[in-house]
Coordinates of C-alpha atoms in Angstrom, one line a residue:
M15 CA 7.0 27.0 -64.6
E16 CA 3.8 26.5 -62.9
T17 CA 5.3 26.6 -59.4
A18 CA 7.0 29.8 -60.0
H19 CA 3.9 31.2 -61.7
A20 CA 1.8 30.2 -58.6
A21 CA 4.3 31.8 -56.1
D22 CA 4.0 35.2 -58.0
I23 CA 0.3 34.9 -57.9
E24 CA 0.5 34.1 -53.9
T25 CA 2.8 37.1 -53.3
R26 CA 0.4 39.6 -54.7
G27 CA -1.3 41.5 -52.0
L28 CA -1.2 42.5 -48.5
K29 CA -2.9 39.4 -46.9
P30 CA -0.7 36.8 -48.0
F31 CA 2.5 39.1 -47.2
L32 CA 1.1 39.7 -43.7
R33 CA 0.5 35.9 -43.3
F34 CA 4.3 35.6 -43.6
F35 CA 5.5 38.8 -42.1
I36 CA 3.4 38.9 -38.8
P37 CA 3.8 35.6 -37.3
S38 CA 7.6 35.4 -38.5
L39 CA 8.3 38.7 -36.9
I40 CA 6.8 37.6 -33.5
G41 CA 9.1 34.6 -33.6
M42 CA 12.0 36.4 -34.3
I43 CA 11.2 38.7 -31.3
L44 CA 10.5 35.7 -28.9
F45 CA 13.6 33.6 -29.8
L46 CA 16.0 35.8 -31.8
V47 CA 16.1 39.6 -30.5
P48 CA 18.2 40.3 -27.2
F49 CA 16.6 42.9 -24.7
P50 CA 18.8 45.0 -22.2
T51 CA 18.4 44.2 -18.6
D52 CA 20.2 45.0 -15.3
G53 CA 22.5 42.5 -15.9
G54 CA 23.3 42.8 -19.5
F55 CA 21.2 41.5 -22.6
T56 CA 18.9 38.4 -22.6
I57 CA 16.0 36.9 -24.8
L58 CA 12.4 37.3 -23.8
F59 CA 12.8 33.7 -23.0
G60 CA 15.3 34.6 -20.6
L61 CA 12.7 37.1 -19.0
Y62 CA 10.2 34.5 -18.8
S63 CA 12.5 32.0 -17.1
D64 CA 13.2 34.1 -14.5
W65 CA 9.7 35.2 -13.9
V66 CA 8.7 31.3 -13.5
N67 CA 11.4 30.9 -11.0
A68 CA 10.6 33.7 -9.2
N69 CA 6.6 33.0 -9.0
F70 CA 6.7 29.3 -9.2
G71 CA 10.2 28.2 -7.8
F72 CA 8.6 26.8 -4.4
I73 CA 7.0 23.9 -6.6
L74 CA 9.5 23.2 -9.6
V75 CA 11.6 20.9 -7.7
E76 CA 8.6 18.7 -6.8
L77 CA 7.6 18.9 -10.5
M78 CA 10.6 17.4 -11.8
V79 CA 10.6 14.5 -9.2
I80 CA 6.8 13.8 -10.3
I81 CA 7.6 14.2 -13.9
S82 CA 10.8 11.6 -13.5
V83 CA 8.8 9.4 -11.5
V84 CA 5.5 9.4 -13.9
A85 CA 7.9 9.0 -17.0
A86 CA 9.3 5.8 -15.4
V87 CA 6.2 4.1 -14.6
A88 CA 4.7 5.0 -18.1
G89 CA 7.5 3.7 -19.5
A90 CA 7.6 0.5 -18.0
F91 CA 3.8 0.3 -18.7
H92 CA 4.2 0.7 -22.4
L93 CA 7.1 -1.5 -22.4
V94 CA 5.3 -4.6 -20.7
V95 CA 1.5 -4.1 -22.1
K96 CA 2.2 -2.4 -25.6
P97 CA -0.9 -0.4 -25.5
D98 CA -2.2 0.7 -29.1
W99 CA -1.7 4.5 -28.2
E100 CA 0.1 5.8 -31.2
T101 CA -3.3 6.8 -33.2
R102 CA -5.8 6.7 -30.5
R103 CA -4.0 8.4 -27.6
P104 CA -1.0 10.3 -29.0
V105 CA -0.1 12.3 -25.9
L106 CA 0.2 8.8 -23.9
H107 CA 2.3 7.6 -26.7
A108 CA 4.8 10.2 -26.8
V109 CA 5.1 10.1 -22.8
S110 CA 5.3 6.5 -22.5
A111 CA 6.7 4.9 -26.0
I112 CA 10.3 3.8 -25.0
T113 CA 13.1 1.4 -25.6
P114 CA 14.7 -0.8 -22.7
G115 CA 17.6 1.5 -22.8
W116 CA 15.7 4.8 -22.3
L117 CA 13.4 2.9 -19.6
L118 CA 16.7 2.3 -17.8
L119 CA 17.9 5.7 -17.7
R120 CA 14.4 7.0 -16.8
L121 CA 14.4 4.4 -14.0
V122 CA 17.6 5.5 -12.6
G123 CA 16.6 9.2 -12.9
A124 CA 13.3 8.8 -11.0
V125 CA 15.2 6.8 -8.3
I126 CA 17.7 9.8 -8.1
A127 CA 15.2 12.3 -8.3
L128 CA 13.2 10.8 -5.1
M129 CA 16.8 10.3 -3.3
V130 CA 17.6 13.9 -3.8
Y131 CA 14.0 15.0 -2.7
F132 CA 13.7 12.7 0.4
E133 CA 17.4 12.5 1.3
F134 CA 17.9 9.0 1.5
G135 CA 20.3 6.7 -0.4
P136 CA 24.0 7.0 -1.3
E137 CA 25.1 10.8 -0.3
V138 CA 27.4 11.0 -3.3
L139 CA 24.5 11.0 -5.5
R140 CA 22.5 13.9 -3.7
L141 CA 25.7 16.2 -3.1
E142 CA 25.2 19.6 -4.3
D143 CA 27.6 19.2 -7.3
T144 CA 25.8 16.0 -8.1
G145 CA 22.1 14.8 -7.8
Q146 CA 21.2 18.5 -6.2
V147 CA 22.2 20.4 -9.3
L148 CA 21.0 18.0 -11.7
V149 CA 17.2 18.2 -10.0
A150 CA 17.0 21.7 -9.0
D151 CA 18.9 23.5 -11.7
L152 CA 19.2 21.7 -14.9
A153 CA 16.0 19.9 -15.2
I154 CA 14.3 22.9 -14.3
A155 CA 15.9 25.2 -16.6
F156 CA 15.3 22.4 -19.5
S157 CA 11.7 22.2 -18.7
I158 CA 11.2 25.9 -18.5
V159 CA 12.5 26.6 -21.9
M160 CA 10.9 23.3 -23.6
L161 CA 7.2 24.0 -22.4
P162 CA 6.5 27.3 -24.4
A163 CA 9.4 26.9 -27.2
C164 CA 7.1 23.6 -28.4
F165 CA 4.3 25.8 -29.1
L166 CA 5.7 28.9 -30.1
M167 CA 8.6 27.5 -32.5
P168 CA 6.4 27.5 -35.3
L169 CA 6.2 31.1 -35.6
L170 CA 10.0 30.8 -36.4
T171 CA 9.7 27.9 -38.7
E172 CA 6.5 27.6 -40.4
F173 CA 5.4 31.0 -41.5
G174 CA 8.3 31.6 -44.0
A175 CA 10.8 33.1 -41.9
M176 CA 13.6 30.5 -42.4
D177 CA 12.6 30.5 -46.1
F178 CA 13.0 34.4 -46.3
F179 CA 16.6 34.5 -44.8
G180 CA 17.7 31.1 -46.1
T181 CA 17.3 32.0 -49.4
I182 CA 19.3 35.1 -48.8
I183 CA 22.0 33.5 -47.3
A184 CA 22.3 30.2 -49.1
P185 CA 25.2 30.8 -51.3
A186 CA 27.5 31.4 -48.5
F187 CA 26.1 28.9 -46.2
R188 CA 26.7 26.5 -48.5
K189 CA 30.1 27.1 -49.4
L190 CA 31.5 27.4 -46.3
F191 CA 29.6 25.1 -44.2
R192 CA 28.0 22.6 -47.0
L193 CA 24.5 23.7 -45.6
P194 CA 21.3 25.2 -46.9
G195 CA 20.9 28.7 -46.3
R196 CA 17.9 28.2 -43.8
A197 CA 20.4 26.6 -41.6
A198 CA 21.4 30.0 -40.6
V199 CA 18.2 30.3 -38.8
D200 CA 19.1 27.5 -36.8
A201 CA 22.1 29.0 -35.7
T202 CA 20.6 32.3 -34.7
A203 CA 17.8 30.2 -32.6
S204 CA 20.5 28.6 -30.5
F205 CA 23.3 31.3 -30.6
I206 CA 20.8 33.8 -28.9
S207 CA 18.1 31.8 -27.0
A208 CA 18.9 28.2 -26.2
S209 CA 21.0 25.1 -28.0
N210 CA 17.8 22.6 -27.3
I211 CA 15.3 25.2 -29.3
G212 CA 17.8 25.0 -31.9
I213 CA 18.1 21.3 -32.0
L214 CA 14.0 20.9 -31.8
V215 CA 14.1 23.2 -34.8
T216 CA 16.8 21.0 -36.6
G217 CA 14.7 17.9 -35.8
Q218 CA 11.4 19.3 -37.3
Q219 CA 12.9 20.5 -40.4
Y220 CA 14.6 17.1 -41.2
R221 CA 11.2 15.4 -40.2
R222 CA 9.6 17.7 -42.9
G223 CA 12.5 16.9 -45.6
F224 CA 14.2 20.4 -45.8
Y225 CA 17.5 18.5 -44.4
D226 CA 19.0 15.4 -45.6
G227 CA 20.5 13.0 -42.8
R228 CA 23.9 14.7 -43.1
E229 CA 22.7 18.3 -43.1
A230 CA 20.5 17.5 -39.9
V231 CA 23.6 16.2 -37.9
S232 CA 25.9 18.8 -39.2
V233 CA 23.5 21.7 -38.1
A234 CA 22.7 20.1 -34.6
T235 CA 26.3 19.4 -33.9
N236 CA 28.0 22.5 -35.0
F237 CA 25.5 25.3 -34.7
S238 CA 23.7 24.3 -31.0
V239 CA 26.0 26.9 -29.5
V240 CA 25.3 27.4 -25.8
S241 CA 23.3 30.3 -25.5
L242 CA 24.5 34.2 -24.8
P243 CA 22.8 34.4 -21.5
F244 CA 24.4 31.1 -20.4
A245 CA 27.7 32.1 -21.6
L246 CA 27.4 35.1 -19.3
V247 CA 27.0 32.7 -16.7
I248 CA 29.5 30.3 -17.3
S249 CA 32.1 33.5 -17.5
Q250 CA 31.0 34.6 -13.9
V251 CA 31.5 31.1 -12.6
A252 CA 34.9 30.5 -14.2
Q253 CA 35.6 34.3 -12.8
I254 CA 36.8 35.6 -16.3
S255 CA 33.4 37.8 -16.7
D256 CA 36.1 40.7 -17.0
M257 CA 37.2 39.8 -20.2
F258 CA 34.0 38.2 -21.5
F259 CA 34.1 40.1 -24.8
I260 CA 37.3 38.7 -26.0
W261 CA 36.7 34.9 -24.4
Y262 CA 33.3 35.0 -26.1
M263 CA 34.6 36.0 -29.5
T264 CA 37.7 33.3 -29.2
A265 CA 34.9 30.5 -28.5
I266 CA 32.7 31.6 -31.5
L267 CA 35.7 31.8 -33.8
A268 CA 36.6 28.2 -32.4
C269 CA 33.0 27.0 -33.0
A270 CA 33.1 28.5 -36.7
V271 CA 36.4 26.6 -37.4
C272 CA 34.6 23.5 -36.2
A273 CA 31.4 24.2 -38.6
I274 CA 33.7 24.5 -41.2
I275 CA 35.9 21.4 -40.8
T276 CA 33.4 18.8 -39.5
P277 CA 31.3 18.2 -42.1
R278 CA 34.0 17.5 -44.2
I279 CA 35.6 15.0 -42.1
P280 CA 34.3 11.6 -40.5
P281 CA 31.9 10.6 -39.2
I282 CA 29.4 13.5 -40.5
S283 CA 31.1 13.0 -44.1
R284 CA 30.1 9.7 -44.0
I285 CA 26.5 9.6 -42.9
P286 CA 24.3 9.4 -45.8
A287 CA 23.0 12.5 -47.6
T288 CA 19.5 10.9 -47.8
F289 CA 16.1 12.7 -47.0
I290 CA 13.7 11.1 -44.5
D291 CA 11.3 10.5 -47.1
G292 CA 14.0 9.9 -49.8
Q293 CA 13.2 13.2 -51.6
A294 CA 13.7 16.9 -50.7
N295 CA 10.9 18.8 -49.6
A296 CA 9.3 21.2 -52.7
E297 CA 9.7 24.1 -50.6
R298 CA 13.4 23.8 -50.5
L299 CA 13.9 23.2 -54.3
R300 CA 12.2 26.8 -54.7
Q301 CA 15.7 28.3 -53.9
A302 CA 16.7 27.5 -57.2
K303 CA 14.5 29.7 -59.0
S304 CA 15.8 32.7 -61.0
G305 CA 15.2 36.2 -60.3
P306 CA 15.9 39.1 -58.0
L307 CA 17.2 37.7 -54.8
L308 CA 14.6 39.5 -52.7
R309 CA 12.0 38.6 -54.9
R310 CA 12.7 34.8 -54.6
S311 CA 13.0 35.2 -50.8
L312 CA 9.7 36.7 -50.7
D313 CA 8.2 34.1 -53.1
N314 CA 9.6 31.5 -50.9
A315 CA 8.5 32.6 -47.6
I316 CA 5.1 33.6 -48.7
S317 CA 4.7 30.1 -50.2
T318 CA 5.3 28.6 -47.2
A319 CA 3.1 30.7 -45.0
A320 CA 0.2 30.0 -47.4
N321 CA 0.8 26.2 -46.9
T322 CA 1.0 26.3 -43.0
P323 CA -1.3 23.8 -41.3
P324 CA -4.0 25.2 -39.4
I325 CA -3.3 26.8 -35.6
R326 CA -5.1 23.8 -34.3
E327 CA -3.0 21.5 -35.8
L328 CA 0.2 23.2 -34.8
A329 CA -1.0 23.3 -31.5
R330 CA -1.8 19.3 -31.4
L331 CA 1.7 18.7 -32.5
G332 CA 3.2 21.1 -30.1
N333 CA 1.2 19.5 -27.1
I334 CA 2.6 16.2 -28.4
M335 CA 6.2 17.2 -28.9
M336 CA 6.1 18.9 -25.2
F337 CA 5.1 15.9 -23.5
E338 CA 7.2 13.9 -25.6
Q339 CA 10.5 15.9 -24.6
L340 CA 9.4 16.7 -21.0
F341 CA 8.9 13.2 -19.9
G342 CA 11.6 11.5 -22.4
I343 CA 14.3 13.6 -21.3
I344 CA 14.0 14.8 -17.5
G345 CA 15.0 11.3 -15.9
P346 CA 17.6 10.7 -18.6
L347 CA 19.0 14.0 -18.1
I348 CA 19.0 13.6 -14.4
A349 CA 20.7 10.0 -14.5
L350 CA 23.3 10.6 -17.0
G351 CA 24.2 14.1 -15.2
T352 CA 24.2 12.8 -11.8
L353 CA 26.4 9.9 -12.6
T354 CA 28.8 11.7 -14.5
A355 CA 29.3 14.4 -11.8
A356 CA 29.8 11.5 -9.1
I357 CA 32.4 9.6 -11.4
A358 CA 34.2 12.7 -12.1
F359 CA 34.6 14.6 -8.9
H360 CA 33.8 11.7 -6.4
S361 CA 35.7 8.5 -7.6
P362 CA 39.2 7.4 -8.9
I363 CA 37.5 6.4 -12.3
G364 CA 37.4 10.2 -13.4
E365 CA 41.2 10.5 -12.6
W366 CA 41.9 7.0 -14.4
I367 CA 40.1 7.9 -17.7
S368 CA 41.5 11.6 -17.9
M369 CA 45.0 10.4 -16.8
P370 CA 46.4 10.5 -20.8
I371 CA 45.2 14.2 -20.8
A372 CA 46.9 14.9 -17.4
W373 CA 50.2 13.9 -18.7
V374 CA 49.7 15.9 -22.0
L375 CA 48.7 18.8 -19.6
A376 CA 52.0 18.2 -17.4
L377 CA 54.3 18.1 -20.5
F378 CA 53.2 21.5 -20.8
Q379 CA 53.9 22.2 -17.3
V380 CA 50.1 22.9 -16.3
D381 CA 49.6 23.3 -12.8
D382 CA 47.0 20.9 -11.2
A383 CA 47.0 18.8 -14.3
A384 CA 45.3 16.0 -12.9
R385 CA 42.5 18.0 -11.7
I386 CA 42.0 20.0 -14.8
A387 CA 42.0 16.9 -17.2
P388 CA 38.4 15.6 -16.5
G389 CA 37.3 18.6 -17.9
F390 CA 38.6 17.8 -21.5
I391 CA 36.7 14.4 -21.3
F392 CA 33.8 14.5 -18.9
G393 CA 32.2 17.4 -21.2
F394 CA 30.8 14.9 -23.4
L395 CA 28.4 13.8 -20.4
D396 CA 27.8 17.2 -18.7
Q397 CA 28.6 20.8 -20.0
Y398 CA 29.1 21.9 -16.4
I399 CA 31.9 19.8 -15.7
P400 CA 34.8 22.0 -17.4
T401 CA 33.3 25.3 -15.9
I402 CA 32.7 23.6 -12.3
I403 CA 36.6 22.4 -12.4
A404 CA 37.6 26.2 -13.8
A405 CA 35.8 27.9 -10.7
D406 CA 38.3 26.9 -8.3
L407 CA 41.6 27.0 -10.3
A408 CA 44.2 29.7 -9.5
S409 CA 45.2 29.9 -13.2
A410 CA 43.5 32.3 -15.2
P411 CA 44.6 31.1 -18.5
M412 CA 43.2 27.3 -17.6
R413 CA 40.0 29.1 -16.5
F414 CA 39.8 30.6 -19.9
V415 CA 40.4 27.5 -21.7
L416 CA 38.0 25.3 -19.7
A417 CA 35.3 27.8 -19.8
G418 CA 35.6 27.9 -23.4
L419 CA 35.3 23.9 -23.8
S420 CA 32.0 24.3 -21.9
L421 CA 31.2 26.7 -24.7
C422 CA 32.4 25.1 -27.8
Q423 CA 32.3 21.1 -27.0
L424 CA 28.7 21.3 -27.8
I425 CA 28.1 17.5 -27.5
Y426 CA 26.8 17.1 -24.1
M427 CA 24.6 13.9 -23.6
T428 CA 23.1 15.2 -20.4
E429 CA 21.6 17.9 -22.7
T430 CA 21.9 18.4 -26.2
G431 CA 23.0 14.8 -27.1
L432 CA 19.6 13.4 -25.5
V433 CA 17.7 16.2 -27.6
V434 CA 19.6 14.8 -30.8
I435 CA 18.8 11.4 -30.1
R436 CA 15.2 12.0 -29.1
V437 CA 14.4 13.9 -32.2
G438 CA 15.6 11.0 -34.6
L439 CA 18.5 12.3 -36.3
P440 CA 20.2 9.9 -38.0
V441 CA 23.3 9.9 -35.7
T442 CA 24.5 7.3 -33.1
V443 CA 25.9 8.0 -29.5
F444 CA 29.5 6.8 -30.6
Q445 CA 29.3 9.1 -33.6
L446 CA 28.1 11.8 -31.6
F447 CA 31.5 11.0 -29.0
Q448 CA 33.7 11.0 -32.5
I449 CA 32.4 14.7 -33.1
F450 CA 32.8 15.5 -29.8
V451 CA 36.5 14.4 -29.9
A452 CA 37.0 16.3 -33.1
R453 CA 35.5 19.4 -31.6
T454 CA 37.7 19.2 -28.8
L455 CA 40.8 18.7 -30.7
I456 CA 39.9 21.7 -33.0
V457 CA 39.1 24.1 -30.4
T458 CA 41.5 23.4 -27.3
P459 CA 44.6 25.0 -29.5
I460 CA 42.3 27.9 -30.6
L461 CA 41.3 28.6 -26.7
V462 CA 44.9 28.0 -25.6
L463 CA 46.7 30.2 -28.2
V464 CA 44.4 33.3 -27.3
A465 CA 44.9 32.3 -23.7
M466 CA 48.4 32.6 -24.1
L467 CA 48.1 35.9 -25.9
V468 CA 45.9 37.8 -23.4
F469 CA 47.2 36.5 -20.2

């Protein structure tokens, strides 16, 4: 009763309401609202990315090389010297604290970045569809989005927006997806802006006790959908932009089916439903209060906004997160992405691994089965693989299906998978692969069925 009474007091007056409303509105405009452009629609982050590329493109590749090299050197230093930086130098700790496995990925990524930039070493690692695309495209795109997102994300998560919308949608979301309502805001952030932003939101909510481990993994692996702007790029590369609406709606339907099924089957169903600190955050429990739905939503939102950390503390945490993500992800992203593309496109290993898929496709008289098959497997490591394969296919239905896989498989170790691991969600790489396989098995029949109907 005291909690409910306190919330009622907090919601009286204009000032507490504005403390919730203004930052939350700004956050939604930044992350969730699409704006029309000459080429369609994008969010403000998309416009910002275009501006950065246009004005600073001449230096971005060099920055990626520098970041990957510094990250490798810093990681090696920390692993050998083991300095006590966690409390005294938190930014340096975020940059350098690392395990031997992550250090190996950083070192490989740094070497490949240097090879690409200075044009030395094995050519297969610095071709246009291997090292070049990772250093000059993927790494830059990741960095551009991550840099401001770490500082601006609290506008969406810390001032009550998630509590307001989460309370409203909680019953439906819990019934369909076995998730709390606030996960809907995660889903929307990923859906319209960028999947990595959604995963960062999920990781933050898990660490603060709003999600248990099973919920956090379910949100990250089901709702970190490739963003709408990038979906447009995929459709253009795969040459299906003339039927974008049908293709995109099919992909969303397939992802929704996955979100209903995968939390109810292993491995997600076997992840312990325990909170990081052993109990739920008190803010989440407020959703159980009685009273009119809108009133409860406002109470929860305004109560959260009233307890938001000071701006300086939010900035400090954002700064640490930014360095942790940039220096922790860029090198491994370059390493995994380049090696995956080299194996898939320029070695017989890709054919051997995907041979069972090729046999299945051949049974259904699919042309170019051997070439198409790697798109079903190597999407686990790099989301571009299915789309790159689709670009050169004559078969429109298979371009439709492969482009859909780029959108629906979701577990891409070069991007979302690395971020899921780095933010500390309770899931292993092998479990991520199991989820990837389950998603592929669920979405492929849906994509194939619709492709057969429309072509």
